Short mmCIF file of C-alpha atoms and ligand atoms in Angstrom, two decimals:
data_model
loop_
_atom_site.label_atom_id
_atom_site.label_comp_id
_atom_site.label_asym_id
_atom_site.label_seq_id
_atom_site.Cartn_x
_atom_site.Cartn_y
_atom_site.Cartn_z
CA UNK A 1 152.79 209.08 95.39
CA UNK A 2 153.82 206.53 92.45
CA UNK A 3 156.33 204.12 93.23
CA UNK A 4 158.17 202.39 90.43
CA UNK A 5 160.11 198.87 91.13
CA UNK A 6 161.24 195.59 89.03
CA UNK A 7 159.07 192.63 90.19
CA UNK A 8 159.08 189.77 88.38
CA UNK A 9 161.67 190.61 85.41
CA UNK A 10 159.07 193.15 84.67
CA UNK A 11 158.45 197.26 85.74
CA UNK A 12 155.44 198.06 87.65
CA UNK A 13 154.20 201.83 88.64
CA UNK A 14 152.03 201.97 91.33
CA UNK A 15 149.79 204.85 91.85
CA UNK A 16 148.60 205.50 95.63
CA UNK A 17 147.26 209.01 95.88
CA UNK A 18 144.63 209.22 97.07
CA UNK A 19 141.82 211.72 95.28
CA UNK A 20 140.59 214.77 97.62
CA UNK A 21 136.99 213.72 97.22
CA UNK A 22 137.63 210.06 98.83
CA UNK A 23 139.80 211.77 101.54
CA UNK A 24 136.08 212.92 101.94
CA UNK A 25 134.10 210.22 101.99
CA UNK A 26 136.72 208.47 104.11
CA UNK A 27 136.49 211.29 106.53
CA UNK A 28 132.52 211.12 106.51
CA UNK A 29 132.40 207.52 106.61
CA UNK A 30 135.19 207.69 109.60
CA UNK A 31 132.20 210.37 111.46
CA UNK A 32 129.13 208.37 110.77
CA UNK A 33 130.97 205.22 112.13
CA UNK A 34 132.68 207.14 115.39
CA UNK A 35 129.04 209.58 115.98
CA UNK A 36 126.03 206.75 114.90
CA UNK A 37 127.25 203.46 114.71
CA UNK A 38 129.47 202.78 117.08
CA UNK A 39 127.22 203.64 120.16
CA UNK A 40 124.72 201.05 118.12
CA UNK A 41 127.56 198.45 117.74
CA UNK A 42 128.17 198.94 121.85
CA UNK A 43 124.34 198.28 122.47
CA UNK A 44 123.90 195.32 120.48
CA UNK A 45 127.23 193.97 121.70
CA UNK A 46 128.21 193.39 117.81
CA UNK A 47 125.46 190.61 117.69
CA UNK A 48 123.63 190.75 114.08
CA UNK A 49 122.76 186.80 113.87
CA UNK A 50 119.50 187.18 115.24
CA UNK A 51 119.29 189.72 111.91
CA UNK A 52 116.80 192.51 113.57
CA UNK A 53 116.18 194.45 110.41
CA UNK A 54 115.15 197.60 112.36
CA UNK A 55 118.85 198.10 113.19
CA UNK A 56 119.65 197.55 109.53
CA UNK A 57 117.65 200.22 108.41
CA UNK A 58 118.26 202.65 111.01
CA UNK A 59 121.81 202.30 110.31
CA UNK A 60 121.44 202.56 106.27
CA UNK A 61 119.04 205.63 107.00
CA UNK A 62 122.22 207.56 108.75
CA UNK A 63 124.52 206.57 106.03
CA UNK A 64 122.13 207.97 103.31
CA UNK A 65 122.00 210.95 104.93
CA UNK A 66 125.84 211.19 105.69
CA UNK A 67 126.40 210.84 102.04
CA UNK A 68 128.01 207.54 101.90
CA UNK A 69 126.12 204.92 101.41
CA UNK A 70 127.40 201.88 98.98
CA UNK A 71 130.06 203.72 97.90
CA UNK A 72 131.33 200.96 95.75
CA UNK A 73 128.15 201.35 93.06
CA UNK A 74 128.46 203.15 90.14
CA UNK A 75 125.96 206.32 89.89
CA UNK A 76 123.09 204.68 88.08
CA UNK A 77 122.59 202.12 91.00
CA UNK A 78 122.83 204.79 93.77
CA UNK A 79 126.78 204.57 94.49
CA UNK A 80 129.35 206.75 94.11
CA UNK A 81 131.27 205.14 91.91
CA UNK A 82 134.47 204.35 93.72
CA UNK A 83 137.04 201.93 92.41
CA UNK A 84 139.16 199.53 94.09
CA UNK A 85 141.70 201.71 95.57
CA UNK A 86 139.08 203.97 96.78
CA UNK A 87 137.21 201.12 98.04
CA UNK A 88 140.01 200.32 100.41
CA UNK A 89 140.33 203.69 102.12
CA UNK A 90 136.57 204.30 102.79
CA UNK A 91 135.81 200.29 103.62
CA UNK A 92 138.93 200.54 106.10
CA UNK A 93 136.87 203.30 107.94
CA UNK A 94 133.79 201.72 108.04
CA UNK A 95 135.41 198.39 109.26
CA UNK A 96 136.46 200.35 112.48
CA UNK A 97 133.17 198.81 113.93
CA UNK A 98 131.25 195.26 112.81
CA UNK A 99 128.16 197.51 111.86
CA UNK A 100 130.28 200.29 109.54
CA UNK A 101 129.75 197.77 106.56
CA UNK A 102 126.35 197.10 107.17
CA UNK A 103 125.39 200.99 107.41
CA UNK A 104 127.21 201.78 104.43
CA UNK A 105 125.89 198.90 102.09
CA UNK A 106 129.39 196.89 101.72
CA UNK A 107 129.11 194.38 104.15
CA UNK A 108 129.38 190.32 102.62
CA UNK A 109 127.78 189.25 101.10
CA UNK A 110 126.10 191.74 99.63
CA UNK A 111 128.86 193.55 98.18
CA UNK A 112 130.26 190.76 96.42
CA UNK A 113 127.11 189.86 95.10
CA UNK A 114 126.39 193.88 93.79
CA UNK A 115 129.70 193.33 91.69
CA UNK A 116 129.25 189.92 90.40
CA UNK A 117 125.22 190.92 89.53
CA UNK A 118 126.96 194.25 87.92
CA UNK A 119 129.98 192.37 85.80
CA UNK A 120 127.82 189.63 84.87
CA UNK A 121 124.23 189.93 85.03
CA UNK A 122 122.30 191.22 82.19
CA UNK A 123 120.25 194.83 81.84
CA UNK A 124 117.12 193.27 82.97
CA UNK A 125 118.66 190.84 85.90
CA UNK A 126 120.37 193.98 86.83
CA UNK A 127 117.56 195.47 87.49
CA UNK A 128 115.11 193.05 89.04
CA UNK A 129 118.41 191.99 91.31
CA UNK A 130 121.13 194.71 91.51
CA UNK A 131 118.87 197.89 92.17
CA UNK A 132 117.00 196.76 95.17
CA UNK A 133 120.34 195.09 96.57
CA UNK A 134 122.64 198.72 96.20
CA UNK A 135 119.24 200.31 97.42
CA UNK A 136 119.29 198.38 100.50
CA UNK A 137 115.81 197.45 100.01
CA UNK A 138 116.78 193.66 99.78
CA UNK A 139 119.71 191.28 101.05
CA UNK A 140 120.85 188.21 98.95
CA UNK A 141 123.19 185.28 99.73
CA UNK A 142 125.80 183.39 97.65
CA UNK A 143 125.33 179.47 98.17
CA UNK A 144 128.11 177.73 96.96
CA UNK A 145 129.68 175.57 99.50
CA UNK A 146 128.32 172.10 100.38
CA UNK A 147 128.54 169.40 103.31
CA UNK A 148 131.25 166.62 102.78
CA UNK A 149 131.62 164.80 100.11
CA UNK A 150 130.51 168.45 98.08
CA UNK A 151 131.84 172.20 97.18
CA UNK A 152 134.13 173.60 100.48
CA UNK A 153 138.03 174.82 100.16
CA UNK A 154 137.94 172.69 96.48
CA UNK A 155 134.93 173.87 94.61
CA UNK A 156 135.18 171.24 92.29
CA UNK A 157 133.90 169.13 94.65
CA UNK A 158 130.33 170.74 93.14
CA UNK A 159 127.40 167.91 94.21
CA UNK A 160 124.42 170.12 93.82
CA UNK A 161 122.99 169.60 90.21
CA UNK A 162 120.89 171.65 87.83
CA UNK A 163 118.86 169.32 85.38
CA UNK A 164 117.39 170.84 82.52
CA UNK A 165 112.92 170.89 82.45
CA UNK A 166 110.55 172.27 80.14
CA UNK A 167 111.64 175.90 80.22
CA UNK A 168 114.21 175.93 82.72
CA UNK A 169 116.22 173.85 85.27
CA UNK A 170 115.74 171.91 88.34
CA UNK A 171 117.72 172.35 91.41
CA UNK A 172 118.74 169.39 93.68
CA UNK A 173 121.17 169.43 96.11
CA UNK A 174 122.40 170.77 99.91
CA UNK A 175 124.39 173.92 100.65
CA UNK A 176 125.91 175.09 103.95
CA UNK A 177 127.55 178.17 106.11
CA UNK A 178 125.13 180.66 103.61
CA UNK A 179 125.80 183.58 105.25
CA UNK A 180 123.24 185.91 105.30
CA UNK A 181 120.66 183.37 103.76
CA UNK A 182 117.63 183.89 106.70
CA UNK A 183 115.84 187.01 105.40
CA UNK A 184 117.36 186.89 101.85
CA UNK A 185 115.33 187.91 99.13
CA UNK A 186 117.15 185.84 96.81
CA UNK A 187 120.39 183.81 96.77
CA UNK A 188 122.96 183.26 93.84
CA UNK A 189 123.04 179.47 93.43
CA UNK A 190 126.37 177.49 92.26
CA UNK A 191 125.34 174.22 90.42
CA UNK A 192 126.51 171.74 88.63
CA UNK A 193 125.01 171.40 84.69
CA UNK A 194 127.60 168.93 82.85
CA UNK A 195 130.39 166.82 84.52
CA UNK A 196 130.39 164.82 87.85
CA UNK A 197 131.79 165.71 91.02
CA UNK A 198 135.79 166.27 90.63
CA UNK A 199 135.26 167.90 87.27
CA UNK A 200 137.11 171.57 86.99
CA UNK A 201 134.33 172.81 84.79
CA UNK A 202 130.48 172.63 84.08
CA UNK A 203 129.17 174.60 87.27
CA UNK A 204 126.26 177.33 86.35
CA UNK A 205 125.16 179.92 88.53
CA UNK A 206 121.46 180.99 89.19
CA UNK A 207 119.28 183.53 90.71
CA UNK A 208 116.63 181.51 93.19
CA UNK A 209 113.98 183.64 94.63
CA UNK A 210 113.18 183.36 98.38
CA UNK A 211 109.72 181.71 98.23
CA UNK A 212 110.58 179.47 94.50
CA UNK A 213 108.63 176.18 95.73
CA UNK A 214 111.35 173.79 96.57
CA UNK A 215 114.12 176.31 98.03
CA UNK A 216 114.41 175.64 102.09
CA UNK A 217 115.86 176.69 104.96
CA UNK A 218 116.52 173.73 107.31
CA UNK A 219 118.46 175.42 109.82
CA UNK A 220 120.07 178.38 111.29
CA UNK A 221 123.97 176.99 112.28
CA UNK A 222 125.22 178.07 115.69
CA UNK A 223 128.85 179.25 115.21
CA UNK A 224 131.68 181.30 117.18
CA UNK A 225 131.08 184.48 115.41
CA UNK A 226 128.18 186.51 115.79
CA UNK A 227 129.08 189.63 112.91
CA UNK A 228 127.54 188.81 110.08
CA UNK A 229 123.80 190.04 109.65
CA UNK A 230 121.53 187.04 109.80
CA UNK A 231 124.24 184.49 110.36
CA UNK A 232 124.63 181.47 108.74
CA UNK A 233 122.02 178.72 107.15
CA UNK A 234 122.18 175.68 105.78
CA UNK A 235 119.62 175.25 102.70
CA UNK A 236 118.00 172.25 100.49
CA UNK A 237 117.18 172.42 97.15
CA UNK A 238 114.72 169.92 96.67
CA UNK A 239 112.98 169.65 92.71
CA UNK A 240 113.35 173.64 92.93
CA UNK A 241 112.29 174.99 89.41
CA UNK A 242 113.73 178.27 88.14
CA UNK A 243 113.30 179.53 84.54
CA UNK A 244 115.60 180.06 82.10
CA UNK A 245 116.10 183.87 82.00
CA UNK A 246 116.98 183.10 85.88
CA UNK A 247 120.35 182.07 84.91
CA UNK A 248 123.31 184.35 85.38
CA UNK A 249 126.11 185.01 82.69
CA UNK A 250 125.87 181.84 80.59
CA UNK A 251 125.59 177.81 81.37
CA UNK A 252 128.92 175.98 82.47
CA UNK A 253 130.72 179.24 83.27
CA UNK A 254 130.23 179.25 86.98
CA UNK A 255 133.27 178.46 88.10
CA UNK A 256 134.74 181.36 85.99
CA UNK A 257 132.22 183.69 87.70
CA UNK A 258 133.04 182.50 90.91
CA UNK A 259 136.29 184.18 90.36
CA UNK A 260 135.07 187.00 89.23
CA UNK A 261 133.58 187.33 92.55
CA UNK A 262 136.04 186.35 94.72
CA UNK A 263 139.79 188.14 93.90
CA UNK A 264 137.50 191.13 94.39
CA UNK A 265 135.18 189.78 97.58
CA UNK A 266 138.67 188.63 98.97
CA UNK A 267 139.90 191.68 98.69
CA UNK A 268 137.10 194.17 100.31
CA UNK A 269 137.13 191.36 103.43
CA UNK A 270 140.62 192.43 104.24
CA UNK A 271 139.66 196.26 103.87
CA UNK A 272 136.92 195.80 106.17
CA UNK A 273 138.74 193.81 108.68
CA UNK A 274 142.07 195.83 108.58
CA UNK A 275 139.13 198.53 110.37
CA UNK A 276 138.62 196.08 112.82
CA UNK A 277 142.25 195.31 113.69
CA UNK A 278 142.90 199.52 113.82
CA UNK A 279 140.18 199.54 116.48
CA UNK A 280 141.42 196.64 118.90
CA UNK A 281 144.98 198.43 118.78
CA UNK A 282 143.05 201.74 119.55
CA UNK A 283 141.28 199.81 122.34
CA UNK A 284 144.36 198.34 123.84
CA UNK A 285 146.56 201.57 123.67
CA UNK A 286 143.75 203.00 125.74
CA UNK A 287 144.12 200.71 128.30
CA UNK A 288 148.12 200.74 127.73
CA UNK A 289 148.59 204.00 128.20
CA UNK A 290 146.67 204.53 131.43
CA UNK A 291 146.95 201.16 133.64
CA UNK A 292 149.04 201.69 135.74
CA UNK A 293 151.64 199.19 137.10
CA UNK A 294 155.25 198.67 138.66
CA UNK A 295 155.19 202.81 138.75
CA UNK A 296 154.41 203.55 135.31
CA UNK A 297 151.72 202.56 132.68
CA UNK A 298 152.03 199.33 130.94
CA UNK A 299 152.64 200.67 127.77
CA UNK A 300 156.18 201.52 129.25
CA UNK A 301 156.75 198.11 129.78
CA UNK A 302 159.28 196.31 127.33
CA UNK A 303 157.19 193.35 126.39
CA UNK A 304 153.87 195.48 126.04
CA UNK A 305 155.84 198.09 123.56
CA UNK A 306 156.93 194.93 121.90
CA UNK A 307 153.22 194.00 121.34
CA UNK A 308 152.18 197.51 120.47
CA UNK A 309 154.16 198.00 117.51
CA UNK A 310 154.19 194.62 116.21
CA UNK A 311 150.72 195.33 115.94
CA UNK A 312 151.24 198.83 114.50
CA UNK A 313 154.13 197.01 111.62
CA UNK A 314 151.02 194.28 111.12
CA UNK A 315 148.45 197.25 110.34
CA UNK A 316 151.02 199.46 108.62
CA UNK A 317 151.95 196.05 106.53
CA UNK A 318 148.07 194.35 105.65
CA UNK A 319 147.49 198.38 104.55
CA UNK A 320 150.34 198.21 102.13
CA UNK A 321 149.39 194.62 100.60
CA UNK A 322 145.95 196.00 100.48
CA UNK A 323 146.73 199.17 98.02
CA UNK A 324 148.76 197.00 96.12
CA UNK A 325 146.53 194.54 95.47
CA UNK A 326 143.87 197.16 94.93
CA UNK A 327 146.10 198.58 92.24
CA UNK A 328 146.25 195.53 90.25
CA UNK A 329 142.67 194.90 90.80
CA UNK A 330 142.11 198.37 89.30
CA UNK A 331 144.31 197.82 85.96
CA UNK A 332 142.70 194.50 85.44
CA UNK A 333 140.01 192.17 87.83
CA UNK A 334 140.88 188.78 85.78
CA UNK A 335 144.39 188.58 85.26
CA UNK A 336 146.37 186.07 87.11
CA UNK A 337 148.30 188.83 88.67
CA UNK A 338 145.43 190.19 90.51
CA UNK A 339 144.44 186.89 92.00
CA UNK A 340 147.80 185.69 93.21
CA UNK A 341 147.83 189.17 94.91
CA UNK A 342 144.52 188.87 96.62
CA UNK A 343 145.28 185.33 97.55
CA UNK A 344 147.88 186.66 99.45
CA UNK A 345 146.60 189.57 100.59
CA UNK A 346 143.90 187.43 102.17
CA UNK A 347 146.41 185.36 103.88
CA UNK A 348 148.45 187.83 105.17
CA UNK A 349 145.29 190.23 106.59
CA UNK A 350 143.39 187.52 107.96
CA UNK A 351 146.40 186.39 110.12
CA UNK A 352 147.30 189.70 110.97
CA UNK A 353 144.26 190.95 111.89
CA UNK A 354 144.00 187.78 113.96
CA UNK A 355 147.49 188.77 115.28
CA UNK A 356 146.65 192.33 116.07
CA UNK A 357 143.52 191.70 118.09
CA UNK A 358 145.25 188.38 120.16
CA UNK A 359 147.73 190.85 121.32
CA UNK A 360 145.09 193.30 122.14
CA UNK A 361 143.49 191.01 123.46
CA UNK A 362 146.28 190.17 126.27
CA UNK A 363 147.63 194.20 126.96
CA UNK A 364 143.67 194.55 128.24
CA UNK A 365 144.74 191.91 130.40
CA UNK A 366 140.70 190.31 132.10
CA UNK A 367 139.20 193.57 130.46
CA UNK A 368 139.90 191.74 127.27
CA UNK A 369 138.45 188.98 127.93
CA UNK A 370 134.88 190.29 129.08
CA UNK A 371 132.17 191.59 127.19
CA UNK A 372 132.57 194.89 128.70
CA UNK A 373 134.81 195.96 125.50
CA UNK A 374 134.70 194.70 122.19
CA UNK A 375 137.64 192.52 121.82
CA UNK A 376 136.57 189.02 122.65
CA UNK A 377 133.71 189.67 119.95
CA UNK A 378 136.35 191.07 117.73
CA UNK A 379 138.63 187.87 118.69
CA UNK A 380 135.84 185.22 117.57
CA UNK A 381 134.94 187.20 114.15
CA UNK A 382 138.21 187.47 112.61
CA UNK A 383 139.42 183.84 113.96
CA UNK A 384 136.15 182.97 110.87
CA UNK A 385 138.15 184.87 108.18
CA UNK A 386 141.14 182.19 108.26
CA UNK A 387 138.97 179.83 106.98
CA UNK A 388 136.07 181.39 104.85
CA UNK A 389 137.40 182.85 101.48
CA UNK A 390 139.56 180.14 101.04
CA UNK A 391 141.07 178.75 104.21
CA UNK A 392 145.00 180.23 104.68
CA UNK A 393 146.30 176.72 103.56
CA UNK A 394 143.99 176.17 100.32
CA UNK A 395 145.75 180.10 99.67
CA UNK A 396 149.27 178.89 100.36
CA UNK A 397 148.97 175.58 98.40
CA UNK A 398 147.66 177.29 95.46
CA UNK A 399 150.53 180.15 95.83
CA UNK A 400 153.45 177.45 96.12
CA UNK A 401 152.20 175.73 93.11
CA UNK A 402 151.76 179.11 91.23
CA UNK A 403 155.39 180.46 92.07
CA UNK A 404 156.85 176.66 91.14
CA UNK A 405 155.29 176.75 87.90
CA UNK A 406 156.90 180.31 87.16
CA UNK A 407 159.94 179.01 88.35
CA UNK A 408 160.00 175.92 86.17
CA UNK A 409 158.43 177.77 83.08
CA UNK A 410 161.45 180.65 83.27
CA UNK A 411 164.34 178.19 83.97
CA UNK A 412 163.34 175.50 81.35
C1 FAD B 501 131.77 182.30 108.95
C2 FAD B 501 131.67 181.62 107.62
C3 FAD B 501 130.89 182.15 106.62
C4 FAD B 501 130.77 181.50 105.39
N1 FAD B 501 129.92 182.01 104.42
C5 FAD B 501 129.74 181.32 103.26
C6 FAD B 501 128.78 181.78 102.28
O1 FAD B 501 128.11 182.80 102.46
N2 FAD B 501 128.62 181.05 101.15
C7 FAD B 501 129.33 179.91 100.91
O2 FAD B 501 129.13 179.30 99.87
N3 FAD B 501 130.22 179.45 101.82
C8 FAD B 501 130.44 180.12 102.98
N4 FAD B 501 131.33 179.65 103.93
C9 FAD B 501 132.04 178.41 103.68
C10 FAD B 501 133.51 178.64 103.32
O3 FAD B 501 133.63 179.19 102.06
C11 FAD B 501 134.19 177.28 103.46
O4 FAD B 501 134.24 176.97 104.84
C12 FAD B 501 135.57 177.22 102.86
O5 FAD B 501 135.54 177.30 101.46
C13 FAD B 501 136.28 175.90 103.25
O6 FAD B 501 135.49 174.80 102.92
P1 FAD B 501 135.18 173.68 104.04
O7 FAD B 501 134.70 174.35 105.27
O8 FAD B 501 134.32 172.66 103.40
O9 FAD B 501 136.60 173.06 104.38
P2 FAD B 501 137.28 171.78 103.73
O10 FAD B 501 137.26 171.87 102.24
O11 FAD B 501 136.70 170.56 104.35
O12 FAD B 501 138.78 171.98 104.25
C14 FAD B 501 139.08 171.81 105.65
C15 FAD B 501 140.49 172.26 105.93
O13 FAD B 501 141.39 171.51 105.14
C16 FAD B 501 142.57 172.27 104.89
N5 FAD B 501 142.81 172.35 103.44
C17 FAD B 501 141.91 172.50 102.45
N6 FAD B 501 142.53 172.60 101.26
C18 FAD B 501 143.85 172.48 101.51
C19 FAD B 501 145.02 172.49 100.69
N7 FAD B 501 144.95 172.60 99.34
N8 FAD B 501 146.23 172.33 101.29
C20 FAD B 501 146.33 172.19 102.63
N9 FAD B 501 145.25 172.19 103.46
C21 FAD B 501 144.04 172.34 102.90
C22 FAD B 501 142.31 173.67 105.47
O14 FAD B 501 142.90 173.75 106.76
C23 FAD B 501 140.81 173.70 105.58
O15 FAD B 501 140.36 174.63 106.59
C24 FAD B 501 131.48 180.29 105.16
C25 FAD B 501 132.29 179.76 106.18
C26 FAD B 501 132.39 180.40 107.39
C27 FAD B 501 133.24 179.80 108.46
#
């Protein structure tokens, strides 16, 4: 299907078909999830913080086998290749469970880090980094935000410095919520090279080794969700020496990178969790249409309906902001287009997706609120998504001024 429409004074086609062979993969993915994972995600209650790599590689194992594992790779690193539209129709079917991404090699941060490694990392980084990563044979991290006064919703806030030594550059500095970072074989590190704190420019991004003499783990942070594999650290860089051929892309362009990493990252988050707000509408019809109560089922009640499809026009809705944005991410990753489209893509899905399980959530009625079914875990990961990513109102700010610029630029 190809819709054509005026937005913006200007004519955009959209293409959505989708190709036969990721109907495929969507299918198999959609099998693997319902026949291997799922019965895992039950067992395990959804709980990957404690990071038991035995499940991770039990999991990845099935999704080799099934044919669709890290989908998102091109060919020479194992993947299939798929871009961002096909992205978001497999990634939607492994998201039905918490696990799907992690079987399938696209779970964060991982994924991001895959395409940010692949845009910007050279032939020989590629290799020591990317391969094992889209192999599954490692996990990485991406350390960029910081504890007050340093890096959170504005990144400029950068404390953490990189200081230049004989041969390469010392690291120095604290970094927070690093998801993933217990277990990591290495973690992309945002620092700061020129400038002071405030500055919009000067950041540099490296690759630290777990082990590099100076890189710690202080703590494992206890936190309402429980989703992502291995959680989330806090680490110190303290006189940690890299070399220089450890730096990624080129010094003072970090904060450029970042963004190369995150309309993207933003972007595969919503795909992932639109899976997971499918499922808690699956899991409340269920219960909806066979409760019974006041001589029917609930799900002939008015104000349960009511729930039911505002949760169906919320799926139906984050699906149709995703493509879009998936589109323009497709034509071109950097343009401003693309990012004001994730940004509120992001917005929209996370609150949704919040939206849709809430309400599934309450149709479930005390069933919802046990462990016996999914939902309260599902209610406690995606409440994390409104904040990581860019919290909603670092998204909206940033949108308002956007739009008010436009506005100015094409009246003046
Ligand atoms: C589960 C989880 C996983 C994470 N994983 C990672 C990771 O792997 N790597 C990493 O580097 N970071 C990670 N983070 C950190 C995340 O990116 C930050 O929490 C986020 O950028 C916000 O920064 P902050 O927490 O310092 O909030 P702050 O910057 O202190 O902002 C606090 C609040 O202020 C409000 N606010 C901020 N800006 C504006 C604005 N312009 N207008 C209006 N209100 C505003 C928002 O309500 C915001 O929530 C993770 C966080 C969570 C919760």
């Amino acid at each position: 299907m190809i819709i054509s429409y005026r937005e913006q004074r200007a004519t955009v086609s959209i293409e959505f078909t989708v190709p036969d062979e990721v109907a495929d993969l969507a299918a198999r993915t959609a099998t693997l999830v319902r026949e291997v994972v799922i019965p895992v995600e039950i067992r395990v209650r959804g709980a990957l913080h404690d990071g038991d790599e035995s499940v991770r590689a039990k999991l990845q194992q099935a999704a080799r086998e099934a044919g669709v594992f890290c989908q998102q790779m091109p060919p020479e690193y194992g993947g299939l290749g798929l871009d961002m539209r096909g992205q978001a129709v497999v990634f939607e079917q492994a998201g039905y469970s918490l696990l799907g991404p992690l079987a399938t090699n696209c779970a964060a941060p991982d994924e991001g880090n895959m395409h940010l490694l692949e845009v910007v990392g050279s032939p020989v980084l590629r290799e020591r980094y990317l391969k094992p990563l889209a192999a599954g044979d490692t996990r990485s991290c991406f350390a960029m935000t910081e504890p007050a006064p340093g890096a959170g919703a504005d990144p400029r806030a950068l404390a953490t410095t990189a200081t230049r030594v004989a041969g390469g550059w010392r690291i120095d500095g604290r970094k927070w919520f690093i998801s993933g970072a217990r277990g990591a074989a290495f973690a992309i590190v945002m620092a700061r090279t020129s400038g002071v704190a405030g500055d919009a420019g000067g950041a540099t991004m490296f690759l630290v080794d777990a082990g590099t003499p100076g890189f710690k783990l202080v703590r494992d942070i206890d936190t309402m969700d429980q989703g992502l594999f291995a959680g989330h650290s806090e680490i110190v860089f303290d006189e940690c020496v890299v070399p220089d051929d450890q730096v990624l892309g080129e010094v003072d362009r970090g904060f450029e990178y970042a963004q190369v990493r995150l309309a993207p990252a933003r972007l595969t988050h919503c795909m992932r969790w639109l899976g997971i707000a499918r499922r808690a509408q699956d899991i409340a019809l269920g219960y909806a249409t066979t409760r019974k109560a006041f001589g029917g089922y609930l799900a002939d009640l008015g104000m349960v309906q009511q729930q039911i499809a505002d949760s169906e026009i919320d799926i139906e809705a984050s699906r149709a902001m995703i493509y879009r944005t998936a589109w323009q991410l497709d034509q071109s990753a950097t343009d401003s287009a693309a990012g004001h489209l994730s940004s509120m893509t992001k917005v929209f899905v996370a609150e949704a997706a919040y939206r849709v399980v809430d309400r599934s959530v309450q149709i479930c009625g005390a069933l919802g609120i046990s462990e016996d079914v999914l939902l309260s875990r599902y209610f406690r990961e995606v409440r994390a998504f409104r904040v990581y990513d860019g919290p909603s109102d670092t998204h909206r700010w940033a949108i308002a001024k956007r739009v008010s610029r436009r506005h100015r630029t094409v009246e003046a």
